[in-house]
Amino acid sequence: MSDELASGLATDMRELAASGEALPLVSGAEIRFRAVRRRRRRRTAVAVSLAGACAAASLAVLLALNLGDGGTRERPSAAASPTAPPSGPVAAGATVDLARRSLTAAGRHMPISSGMPGHRTPTGRMEVVAKQDVRVVPAVEVGLKGVYGLKVSWVIELRAADGTTNFVGALSADQKAPGNYDVTGGWIGLRPADAQWLYGQLDPGAVVEVGDTASGRSTAGADTVPPATDGTGARPSSGRQPVATAVPAR
């Protein structure tokens, strides 16, 4: 190869290399735009990475708490909250004092007659479970002898927590007994007007507290035993006919 040809080839190669190394022409504004765009992409990537890291950390804490207590941790109930009002027994709608032969309801004091000797009146906290306008009871339940029954009006049925039952009603067969002596078979007898008033005062669910303030029956101001009978089982009349109606006993 001649020196002239070799020299031309070398010149061409240098020109080709120089043309490949030349940078494209870009304006200053374009360069700044590209730089701003790159910074925004980097900031977005960093923010996404931080959010993901925070979410992962929160999830890890929750999982650790749930696994630590087996997932069965109990929340305090509303009843146990300090702001919840304390619950207590229902206030008695009526209070019975067997020793004083008295029943008190809504500030009204009413005389009663309860169980005669051998027929104890149940004591304790009792609940009204039902009401009846009339109930037929054996004559012996009002201290009378005979095979007939008597209608007791304004009956309020009671039941204790242990299943003991009793009732309050109008003692029409012996209206002198309430407050003076005990003639019933264990139920609580009131004068008819008082029984009717109490019937309208107490509804099912009301509480009647039956107690005895003394070891024995009160003797103040009244007879302590029923008056003697005339041998027929009937008590002397006070001049008023009893309201109770006799019906044949079954």
Short mmCIF file of N, CA, C and O in Angstrom, two decimals, residues 84-218:
data_model
loop_
_atom_site.label_atom_id
_atom_site.label_comp_id
_atom_site.label_asym_id
_atom_site.label_seq_id
_atom_site.Cartn_x
_atom_site.Cartn_y
_atom_site.Cartn_z
N ALA A 84 -70.53 3.98 84.19
CA ALA A 84 -71.81 3.28 84.22
C ALA A 84 -72.41 3.36 85.62
O ALA A 84 -71.71 3.17 86.61
N PRO A 85 -73.71 3.64 85.73
CA PRO A 85 -74.33 3.73 87.06
C PRO A 85 -74.36 2.36 87.72
O PRO A 85 -74.58 1.35 87.05
N PRO A 86 -74.12 2.26 89.02
CA PRO A 86 -74.13 0.96 89.70
C PRO A 86 -75.53 0.37 89.70
O PRO A 86 -76.52 1.07 89.91
N SER A 87 -75.60 -0.94 89.44
CA SER A 87 -76.89 -1.62 89.44
C SER A 87 -77.13 -2.20 90.83
O SER A 87 -76.21 -2.65 91.50
N GLY A 88 -78.38 -2.25 91.25
CA GLY A 88 -78.72 -2.77 92.55
C GLY A 88 -80.10 -3.41 92.52
O GLY A 88 -80.76 -3.44 91.48
N PRO A 89 -80.54 -3.95 93.62
CA PRO A 89 -81.85 -4.59 93.67
C PRO A 89 -82.97 -3.59 93.42
O PRO A 89 -82.85 -2.41 93.75
N VAL A 90 -84.06 -4.08 92.86
CA VAL A 90 -85.22 -3.23 92.61
C VAL A 90 -85.85 -2.82 93.94
O VAL A 90 -85.99 -3.63 94.85
N ALA A 91 -86.18 -1.55 94.05
CA ALA A 91 -86.79 -1.06 95.29
C ALA A 91 -88.15 -1.71 95.49
O ALA A 91 -88.89 -1.96 94.54
N ALA A 92 -88.46 -2.01 96.74
CA ALA A 92 -89.73 -2.66 97.06
C ALA A 92 -90.89 -1.71 96.80
O ALA A 92 -90.87 -0.56 97.20
N GLY A 93 -91.92 -2.23 96.12
CA GLY A 93 -93.11 -1.43 95.89
C GLY A 93 -94.03 -1.43 97.09
O GLY A 93 -94.88 -0.55 97.25
N ALA A 94 -93.88 -2.44 97.96
CA ALA A 94 -94.67 -2.53 99.19
C ALA A 94 -93.85 -3.27 100.23
O ALA A 94 -93.06 -4.16 99.90
N THR A 95 -94.04 -2.89 101.50
CA THR A 95 -93.33 -3.52 102.61
C THR A 95 -94.36 -4.00 103.63
O THR A 95 -95.26 -3.25 104.02
N VAL A 96 -94.21 -5.27 104.06
CA VAL A 96 -95.14 -5.87 105.02
C VAL A 96 -94.39 -6.13 106.32
O VAL A 96 -93.30 -6.71 106.32
N ASP A 97 -94.97 -5.67 107.42
CA ASP A 97 -94.44 -5.95 108.76
C ASP A 97 -95.46 -6.83 109.47
O ASP A 97 -96.52 -6.36 109.91
N LEU A 98 -95.15 -8.13 109.57
CA LEU A 98 -96.10 -9.07 110.14
C LEU A 98 -96.33 -8.80 111.63
O LEU A 98 -97.45 -8.94 112.12
N ALA A 99 -95.26 -8.44 112.36
CA ALA A 99 -95.40 -8.21 113.79
C ALA A 99 -96.33 -7.04 114.08
O ALA A 99 -97.12 -7.06 115.02
N ARG A 100 -96.24 -6.00 113.26
CA ARG A 100 -97.07 -4.81 113.47
C ARG A 100 -98.39 -4.90 112.71
O ARG A 100 -99.21 -3.99 112.79
N ARG A 101 -98.56 -5.99 111.97
CA ARG A 101 -99.77 -6.16 111.15
C ARG A 101 -100.00 -4.92 110.28
O ARG A 101 -101.05 -4.28 110.32
N SER A 102 -98.99 -4.62 109.48
CA SER A 102 -99.05 -3.40 108.67
C SER A 102 -98.42 -3.65 107.30
O SER A 102 -97.43 -4.38 107.17
N LEU A 103 -99.01 -3.05 106.28
CA LEU A 103 -98.46 -3.05 104.93
C LEU A 103 -98.34 -1.60 104.49
O LEU A 103 -99.30 -0.82 104.62
N THR A 104 -97.18 -1.23 103.95
CA THR A 104 -96.92 0.14 103.54
C THR A 104 -96.59 0.17 102.05
O THR A 104 -95.73 -0.61 101.59
N ALA A 105 -97.25 1.04 101.31
CA ALA A 105 -96.98 1.21 99.88
C ALA A 105 -97.26 2.66 99.51
O ALA A 105 -98.31 3.20 99.86
N ALA A 106 -96.30 3.28 98.81
CA ALA A 106 -96.44 4.67 98.35
C ALA A 106 -96.82 5.60 99.50
O ALA A 106 -97.62 6.52 99.34
N GLY A 107 -96.25 5.35 100.68
CA GLY A 107 -96.50 6.20 101.84
C GLY A 107 -97.81 5.92 102.55
O GLY A 107 -98.13 6.58 103.54
N ARG A 108 -98.56 4.94 102.09
CA ARG A 108 -99.86 4.62 102.72
C ARG A 108 -99.70 3.40 103.61
O ARG A 108 -99.17 2.37 103.18
N HIS A 109 -100.15 3.49 104.86
CA HIS A 109 -100.05 2.40 105.82
C HIS A 109 -101.42 1.74 105.97
O HIS A 109 -102.41 2.41 106.25
N MET A 110 -101.45 0.42 105.80
CA MET A 110 -102.71 -0.31 105.83
C MET A 110 -102.61 -1.50 106.77
O MET A 110 -101.60 -2.22 106.76
N PRO A 111 -103.63 -1.74 107.61
CA PRO A 111 -103.60 -2.89 108.52
C PRO A 111 -103.81 -4.19 107.76
O PRO A 111 -104.50 -4.23 106.74
N ILE A 112 -103.19 -5.25 108.27
CA ILE A 112 -103.31 -6.56 107.63
C ILE A 112 -103.63 -7.62 108.66
O ILE A 112 -103.50 -7.42 109.87
N SER A 113 -104.04 -8.77 108.16
CA SER A 113 -104.16 -9.99 108.95
C SER A 113 -103.42 -11.06 108.17
O SER A 113 -103.61 -11.20 106.96
N SER A 114 -102.57 -11.80 108.87
CA SER A 114 -101.76 -12.81 108.17
C SER A 114 -102.04 -14.19 108.76
O SER A 114 -103.10 -14.45 109.31
N GLY A 115 -101.02 -15.08 108.64
CA GLY A 115 -101.24 -16.48 109.01
C GLY A 115 -101.53 -16.70 110.49
O GLY A 115 -100.81 -16.24 111.36
N MET A 116 -102.59 -17.46 110.76
CA MET A 116 -102.94 -17.83 112.12
C MET A 116 -101.93 -18.85 112.66
O MET A 116 -101.10 -19.37 111.89
N PRO A 117 -101.93 -19.13 113.95
CA PRO A 117 -100.99 -20.12 114.50
C PRO A 117 -101.06 -21.44 113.73
O PRO A 117 -102.15 -21.96 113.46
N GLY A 118 -99.88 -21.93 113.36
CA GLY A 118 -99.82 -23.15 112.58
C GLY A 118 -99.85 -22.92 111.09
O GLY A 118 -99.70 -23.87 110.30
N HIS A 119 -100.04 -21.69 110.67
CA HIS A 119 -100.08 -21.34 109.24
C HIS A 119 -99.19 -20.11 109.03
O HIS A 119 -99.68 -18.99 108.86
N ARG A 120 -97.90 -20.35 109.04
CA ARG A 120 -96.95 -19.25 108.97
C ARG A 120 -97.01 -18.53 107.62
O ARG A 120 -97.12 -19.16 106.57
N THR A 121 -96.94 -17.23 107.68
CA THR A 121 -96.85 -16.43 106.45
C THR A 121 -95.40 -16.37 105.98
O THR A 121 -94.52 -15.99 106.76
N PRO A 122 -95.11 -16.76 104.74
CA PRO A 122 -93.72 -16.72 104.25
C PRO A 122 -93.17 -15.30 104.29
O PRO A 122 -93.88 -14.33 104.02
N THR A 123 -91.91 -15.19 104.66
CA THR A 123 -91.25 -13.89 104.70
C THR A 123 -90.15 -13.84 103.63
O THR A 123 -89.76 -14.85 103.06
N GLY A 124 -89.67 -12.64 103.39
CA GLY A 124 -88.60 -12.45 102.42
C GLY A 124 -89.04 -11.56 101.26
O GLY A 124 -90.14 -11.00 101.24
N ARG A 125 -88.16 -11.49 100.30
CA ARG A 125 -88.40 -10.65 99.12
C ARG A 125 -89.19 -11.45 98.09
O ARG A 125 -88.75 -12.51 97.65
N MET A 126 -90.35 -10.94 97.70
CA MET A 126 -91.22 -11.64 96.77
C MET A 126 -91.61 -10.70 95.62
O MET A 126 -91.60 -9.47 95.77
N GLU A 127 -91.94 -11.30 94.50
CA GLU A 127 -92.25 -10.52 93.30
C GLU A 127 -93.70 -10.77 92.88
O GLU A 127 -94.20 -11.89 92.98
N VAL A 128 -94.35 -9.71 92.42
CA VAL A 128 -95.71 -9.85 91.89
C VAL A 128 -95.62 -10.56 90.54
O VAL A 128 -94.94 -10.11 89.63
N VAL A 129 -96.30 -11.71 90.42
CA VAL A 129 -96.25 -12.49 89.18
C VAL A 129 -97.57 -12.47 88.42
O VAL A 129 -97.60 -12.74 87.22
N ALA A 130 -98.66 -12.17 89.10
CA ALA A 130 -99.96 -12.13 88.42
C ALA A 130 -100.98 -11.44 89.33
O ALA A 130 -100.73 -11.25 90.53
N LYS A 131 -102.11 -11.07 88.74
CA LYS A 131 -103.20 -10.47 89.51
C LYS A 131 -104.51 -11.10 89.05
O LYS A 131 -104.68 -11.43 87.89
N GLN A 132 -105.43 -11.26 90.01
CA GLN A 132 -106.75 -11.82 89.73
C GLN A 132 -107.81 -10.95 90.40
O GLN A 132 -107.65 -10.55 91.56
N ASP A 133 -108.89 -10.73 89.68
CA ASP A 133 -109.99 -9.98 90.29
C ASP A 133 -110.62 -10.77 91.43
O ASP A 133 -111.00 -10.21 92.47
N VAL A 134 -110.73 -12.08 91.24
CA VAL A 134 -111.37 -12.93 92.25
C VAL A 134 -110.67 -14.28 92.28
O VAL A 134 -110.26 -14.82 91.24
N ARG A 135 -110.53 -14.82 93.49
CA ARG A 135 -110.01 -16.18 93.67
C ARG A 135 -110.87 -16.87 94.72
O ARG A 135 -111.20 -16.28 95.75
N VAL A 136 -111.19 -18.13 94.48
CA VAL A 136 -111.95 -18.93 95.45
C VAL A 136 -110.97 -19.68 96.33
O VAL A 136 -110.08 -20.39 95.84
N VAL A 137 -111.11 -19.51 97.66
CA VAL A 137 -110.24 -20.21 98.61
C VAL A 137 -111.13 -21.01 99.57
O VAL A 137 -112.29 -20.66 99.81
N PRO A 138 -110.59 -22.10 100.14
CA PRO A 138 -111.37 -22.85 101.13
C PRO A 138 -111.69 -21.98 102.34
O PRO A 138 -110.95 -21.05 102.67
N ALA A 139 -112.77 -22.28 103.00
CA ALA A 139 -113.20 -21.49 104.16
C ALA A 139 -112.14 -21.46 105.24
O ALA A 139 -111.97 -20.45 105.94
N VAL A 140 -111.39 -22.55 105.40
CA VAL A 140 -110.37 -22.61 106.43
C VAL A 140 -109.28 -21.57 106.19
O VAL A 140 -108.59 -21.15 107.12
N GLU A 141 -109.13 -21.12 104.94
CA GLU A 141 -108.11 -20.12 104.62
C GLU A 141 -108.43 -18.75 105.23
O GLU A 141 -107.57 -17.88 105.28
N VAL A 142 -109.66 -18.57 105.67
CA VAL A 142 -110.03 -17.32 106.34
C VAL A 142 -110.47 -17.59 107.77
O VAL A 142 -111.17 -16.78 108.39
N GLY A 143 -110.06 -18.72 108.31
CA GLY A 143 -110.33 -19.04 109.71
C GLY A 143 -111.72 -19.55 109.99
O GLY A 143 -112.14 -19.58 111.16
N LEU A 144 -112.45 -19.97 108.98
CA LEU A 144 -113.80 -20.48 109.16
C LEU A 144 -113.83 -21.98 108.92
O LEU A 144 -112.99 -22.53 108.21
N LYS A 145 -114.80 -22.65 109.54
CA LYS A 145 -114.98 -24.08 109.34
C LYS A 145 -116.10 -24.31 108.33
O LYS A 145 -117.04 -23.54 108.24
N GLY A 146 -115.99 -25.38 107.61
CA GLY A 146 -117.02 -25.69 106.63
C GLY A 146 -116.40 -26.27 105.38
O GLY A 146 -115.18 -26.26 105.19
N VAL A 147 -117.24 -26.79 104.52
CA VAL A 147 -116.77 -27.43 103.29
C VAL A 147 -116.97 -26.52 102.09
O VAL A 147 -116.84 -26.96 100.96
N TYR A 148 -117.32 -25.31 102.34
CA TYR A 148 -117.55 -24.38 101.24
C TYR A 148 -116.30 -23.52 101.02
O TYR A 148 -115.37 -23.50 101.82
N GLY A 149 -116.31 -22.78 99.94
CA GLY A 149 -115.21 -21.87 99.63
C GLY A 149 -115.69 -20.43 99.65
O GLY A 149 -116.89 -20.15 99.63
N LEU A 150 -114.75 -19.52 99.73
CA LEU A 150 -115.06 -18.11 99.73
C LEU A 150 -114.32 -17.42 98.60
O LEU A 150 -113.19 -17.78 98.26
N LYS A 151 -114.95 -16.42 98.03
CA LYS A 151 -114.33 -15.64 96.96
C LYS A 151 -113.54 -14.49 97.57
O LYS A 151 -114.09 -13.67 98.28
N VAL A 152 -112.25 -14.48 97.31
CA VAL A 152 -111.38 -13.39 97.75
C VAL A 152 -111.12 -12.49 96.54
O VAL A 152 -110.71 -12.94 95.49
N SER A 153 -111.40 -11.20 96.70
CA SER A 153 -111.23 -10.26 95.58
C SER A 153 -109.90 -9.52 95.68
O SER A 153 -109.24 -9.52 96.72
N TRP A 154 -109.54 -8.89 94.56
CA TRP A 154 -108.32 -8.07 94.44
C TRP A 154 -107.07 -8.85 94.86
O TRP A 154 -106.30 -8.43 95.72
N VAL A 155 -106.88 -9.99 94.21
CA VAL A 155 -105.78 -10.90 94.57
C VAL A 155 -104.51 -10.53 93.81
O VAL A 155 -104.52 -10.38 92.58
N ILE A 156 -103.42 -10.38 94.55
CA ILE A 156 -102.09 -10.11 93.99
C ILE A 156 -101.21 -11.32 94.31
O ILE A 156 -100.92 -11.58 95.48
N GLU A 157 -100.82 -12.08 93.29
CA GLU A 157 -100.03 -13.30 93.49
C GLU A 157 -98.55 -12.96 93.61
O GLU A 157 -98.02 -12.16 92.84
N LEU A 158 -97.89 -13.62 94.58
CA LEU A 158 -96.48 -13.36 94.87
C LEU A 158 -95.67 -14.65 94.73
O LEU A 158 -96.19 -15.75 94.95
N ARG A 159 -94.40 -14.49 94.37
CA ARG A 159 -93.49 -15.64 94.30
C ARG A 159 -92.09 -15.19 94.71
O ARG A 159 -91.60 -14.15 94.27
N ALA A 160 -91.44 -16.00 95.55
CA ALA A 160 -90.07 -15.72 95.99
C ALA A 160 -89.08 -16.41 95.05
O ALA A 160 -89.45 -17.23 94.21
N ALA A 161 -87.80 -16.07 95.20
CA ALA A 161 -86.77 -16.63 94.33
C ALA A 161 -86.65 -18.14 94.51
O ALA A 161 -86.28 -18.85 93.57
N ASP A 162 -86.98 -18.67 95.69
CA ASP A 162 -86.89 -20.11 95.92
C ASP A 162 -88.14 -20.86 95.52
O ASP A 162 -88.26 -22.06 95.75
N GLY A 163 -89.10 -20.16 94.89
CA GLY A 163 -90.32 -20.80 94.42
C GLY A 163 -91.49 -20.71 95.39
O GLY A 163 -92.61 -21.13 95.05
N THR A 164 -91.27 -20.19 96.60
CA THR A 164 -92.37 -20.03 97.56
C THR A 164 -93.41 -19.05 97.01
O THR A 164 -93.06 -18.01 96.47
N THR A 165 -94.68 -19.40 97.16
CA THR A 165 -95.75 -18.55 96.65
C THR A 165 -96.66 -18.09 97.78
O THR A 165 -96.75 -18.73 98.84
N ASN A 166 -97.35 -17.00 97.56
CA ASN A 166 -98.33 -16.47 98.50
C ASN A 166 -99.17 -15.46 97.75
O ASN A 166 -98.98 -15.26 96.53
N PHE A 167 -100.11 -14.83 98.42
CA PHE A 167 -100.89 -13.79 97.75
C PHE A 167 -101.42 -12.80 98.77
O PHE A 167 -101.48 -13.06 99.97
N VAL A 168 -101.78 -11.63 98.26
CA VAL A 168 -102.42 -10.57 99.05
C VAL A 168 -103.82 -10.39 98.48
O VAL A 168 -104.01 -10.40 97.26
N GLY A 169 -104.81 -10.22 99.35
CA GLY A 169 -106.17 -10.05 98.88
C GLY A 169 -107.06 -9.40 99.91
O GLY A 169 -106.62 -9.07 101.03
N ALA A 170 -108.32 -9.22 99.54
CA ALA A 170 -109.29 -8.58 100.44
C ALA A 170 -109.85 -9.61 101.41
O ALA A 170 -110.37 -10.65 101.00
N LEU A 171 -109.75 -9.33 102.70
CA LEU A 171 -110.29 -10.21 103.73
C LEU A 171 -111.70 -9.72 104.08
O LEU A 171 -111.93 -9.03 105.08
N SER A 172 -112.66 -10.09 103.25
CA SER A 172 -114.02 -9.59 103.41
C SER A 172 -114.81 -10.36 104.45
O SER A 172 -115.78 -9.84 105.02
N ALA A 173 -114.41 -11.60 104.73
CA ALA A 173 -115.17 -12.43 105.66
C ALA A 173 -115.04 -11.95 107.10
O ALA A 173 -115.90 -12.25 107.93
N ASP A 174 -113.95 -11.26 107.43
CA ASP A 174 -113.75 -10.78 108.80
C ASP A 174 -112.99 -9.46 108.71
O ASP A 174 -111.78 -9.41 108.84
N GLN A 175 -113.71 -8.39 108.51
CA GLN A 175 -113.08 -7.10 108.28
C GLN A 175 -112.51 -6.47 109.55
O GLN A 175 -111.81 -5.46 109.49
N LYS A 176 -112.79 -7.07 110.73
CA LYS A 176 -112.20 -6.58 111.97
C LYS A 176 -110.80 -7.15 112.19
O LYS A 176 -110.04 -6.62 113.00
N ALA A 177 -110.46 -8.21 111.46
CA ALA A 177 -109.18 -8.88 111.69
C ALA A 177 -107.98 -8.03 111.30
O ALA A 177 -106.99 -7.99 112.05
N PRO A 178 -107.96 -7.36 110.14
CA PRO A 178 -106.76 -6.60 109.76
C PRO A 178 -106.37 -5.60 110.85
O PRO A 178 -107.17 -4.76 111.27
N GLY A 179 -105.11 -5.70 111.28
CA GLY A 179 -104.59 -4.82 112.31
C GLY A 179 -104.84 -5.29 113.72
O GLY A 179 -104.27 -4.75 114.67
N ASN A 180 -105.72 -6.34 113.90
CA ASN A 180 -106.09 -6.78 115.24
C ASN A 180 -105.68 -8.22 115.54
O ASN A 180 -105.12 -8.50 116.60
N TYR A 181 -105.95 -9.13 114.65
CA TYR A 181 -105.58 -10.53 114.89
C TYR A 181 -105.41 -11.22 113.54
O TYR A 181 -105.79 -10.69 112.49
N ASP A 182 -104.82 -12.42 113.57
CA ASP A 182 -104.48 -13.15 112.36
C ASP A 182 -105.41 -14.33 112.16
O ASP A 182 -105.59 -15.16 113.06
N VAL A 183 -106.02 -14.40 110.99
CA VAL A 183 -107.01 -15.45 110.74
C VAL A 183 -106.78 -16.21 109.43
O VAL A 183 -107.52 -17.14 109.13
N THR A 184 -105.80 -15.84 108.64
CA THR A 184 -105.67 -16.46 107.32
C THR A 184 -104.84 -17.75 107.39
O THR A 184 -104.21 -18.05 108.40
N GLY A 185 -104.86 -18.45 106.29
CA GLY A 185 -104.06 -19.66 106.16
C GLY A 185 -102.62 -19.37 105.76
O GLY A 185 -101.91 -20.28 105.34
N GLY A 186 -102.17 -18.13 105.89
CA GLY A 186 -100.81 -17.75 105.54
C GLY A 186 -100.76 -16.59 104.57
O GLY A 186 -99.73 -15.92 104.45
N TRP A 187 -101.86 -16.34 103.85
CA TRP A 187 -101.86 -15.21 102.91
C TRP A 187 -102.09 -13.91 103.67
O TRP A 187 -102.42 -13.90 104.85
N ILE A 188 -101.91 -12.81 103.00
CA ILE A 188 -101.96 -11.50 103.63
C ILE A 188 -103.30 -10.85 103.30
O ILE A 188 -103.59 -10.56 102.12
N GLY A 189 -104.11 -10.63 104.33
CA GLY A 189 -105.45 -10.08 104.12
C GLY A 189 -105.52 -8.60 104.44
O GLY A 189 -104.99 -8.14 105.46
N LEU A 190 -106.18 -7.84 103.58
CA LEU A 190 -106.39 -6.41 103.75
C LEU A 190 -107.88 -6.12 103.81
O LEU A 190 -108.71 -6.92 103.36
N ARG A 191 -108.21 -4.94 104.32
CA ARG A 191 -109.59 -4.49 104.20
C ARG A 191 -109.91 -4.30 102.71
O ARG A 191 -109.00 -3.93 101.92
N PRO A 192 -111.14 -4.53 102.28
CA PRO A 192 -111.46 -4.48 100.85
C PRO A 192 -111.04 -3.20 100.15
O PRO A 192 -110.49 -3.25 99.04
N ALA A 193 -111.26 -2.04 100.78
CA ALA A 193 -110.89 -0.78 100.14
C ALA A 193 -109.37 -0.69 99.96
O ALA A 193 -108.87 -0.23 98.91
N ASP A 194 -108.62 -1.15 100.97
CA ASP A 194 -107.16 -1.13 100.86
C ASP A 194 -106.68 -2.12 99.81
O ASP A 194 -105.73 -1.84 99.06
N ALA A 195 -107.31 -3.29 99.77
CA ALA A 195 -106.91 -4.30 98.79
C ALA A 195 -107.14 -3.80 97.37
O ALA A 195 -106.31 -4.03 96.47
N GLN A 196 -108.25 -3.12 97.15
CA GLN A 196 -108.54 -2.58 95.82
C GLN A 196 -107.52 -1.51 95.43
O GLN A 196 -107.05 -1.45 94.30
N TRP A 197 -107.17 -0.65 96.39
CA TRP A 197 -106.17 0.39 96.09
C TRP A 197 -104.82 -0.23 95.76
O TRP A 197 -104.16 0.17 94.80
N LEU A 198 -104.39 -1.22 96.56
CA LEU A 198 -103.09 -1.85 96.32
C LEU A 198 -103.08 -2.61 94.99
O LEU A 198 -102.06 -2.64 94.30
N TYR A 199 -104.22 -3.18 94.64
CA TYR A 199 -104.35 -3.91 93.37
C TYR A 199 -104.02 -2.99 92.18
O TYR A 199 -103.38 -3.40 91.22
N GLY A 200 -104.45 -1.74 92.27
CA GLY A 200 -104.15 -0.79 91.21
C GLY A 200 -102.76 -0.20 91.31
O GLY A 200 -102.27 0.40 90.34
N GLN A 201 -102.11 -0.38 92.46
CA GLN A 201 -100.80 0.22 92.68
C GLN A 201 -99.65 -0.67 92.21
O GLN A 201 -98.65 -0.19 91.68
N LEU A 202 -99.79 -1.99 92.39
CA LEU A 202 -98.71 -2.93 92.08
C LEU A 202 -98.99 -3.66 90.78
O LEU A 202 -100.07 -4.22 90.59
N ASP A 203 -98.00 -3.68 89.91
CA ASP A 203 -98.08 -4.41 88.64
C ASP A 203 -97.14 -5.60 88.68
O ASP A 203 -96.21 -5.65 89.51
N PRO A 204 -97.32 -6.58 87.79
CA PRO A 204 -96.38 -7.70 87.72
C PRO A 204 -94.94 -7.20 87.58
O PRO A 204 -94.66 -6.31 86.79
N GLY A 205 -94.05 -7.80 88.36
CA GLY A 205 -92.67 -7.36 88.39
C GLY A 205 -92.33 -6.52 89.60
O GLY A 205 -91.16 -6.37 89.96
N ALA A 206 -93.35 -5.95 90.25
CA ALA A 206 -93.12 -5.17 91.47
C ALA A 206 -92.67 -6.09 92.59
O ALA A 206 -92.97 -7.29 92.60
N VAL A 207 -91.94 -5.54 93.55
CA VAL A 207 -91.38 -6.31 94.65
C VAL A 207 -92.13 -5.99 95.94
O VAL A 207 -92.41 -4.83 96.23
N VAL A 208 -92.45 -7.05 96.68
CA VAL A 208 -93.07 -6.91 97.99
C VAL A 208 -92.12 -7.53 99.01
O VAL A 208 -91.78 -8.71 98.90
N GLU A 209 -91.71 -6.73 99.98
CA GLU A 209 -90.79 -7.19 101.03
C GLU A 209 -91.59 -7.55 102.26
O GLU A 209 -92.25 -6.68 102.87
N VAL A 210 -91.58 -8.84 102.64
CA VAL A 210 -92.35 -9.31 103.79
C VAL A 210 -91.37 -9.61 104.92
O VAL A 210 -90.45 -10.43 104.76
N GLY A 211 -91.55 -8.94 106.07
CA GLY A 211 -90.66 -9.13 107.20
C GLY A 211 -91.41 -9.15 108.51
O GLY A 211 -92.64 -9.00 108.57
N ASP A 212 -90.64 -9.35 109.59
CA ASP A 212 -91.20 -9.41 110.93
C ASP A 212 -90.24 -8.67 111.85
O ASP A 212 -89.12 -9.12 112.08
N THR A 213 -90.64 -7.53 112.38
CA THR A 213 -89.74 -6.70 113.18
C THR A 213 -89.60 -7.18 114.61
O THR A 213 -88.81 -6.63 115.37
N ALA A 214 -90.36 -8.19 115.02
CA ALA A 214 -90.28 -8.69 116.39
C ALA A 214 -90.28 -10.21 116.37
O ALA A 214 -90.66 -10.84 115.38
N SER A 215 -89.86 -10.80 117.45
CA SER A 215 -89.81 -12.26 117.52
C SER A 215 -91.21 -12.85 117.64
O SER A 215 -91.44 -14.00 117.29
N GLY A 216 -92.17 -12.05 118.16
CA GLY A 216 -93.55 -12.51 118.27
C GLY A 216 -94.50 -11.49 117.70
O GLY A 216 -94.09 -10.44 117.22
N ARG A 217 -95.79 -11.78 117.78
CA ARG A 217 -96.78 -10.86 117.27
C ARG A 217 -96.95 -9.66 118.19
O ARG A 217 -96.84 -9.77 119.41
N SER A 218 -97.22 -8.50 117.58
CA SER A 218 -97.43 -7.29 118.37
C SER A 218 -98.74 -7.38 119.12
O SER A 218 -99.73 -7.91 118.64
#
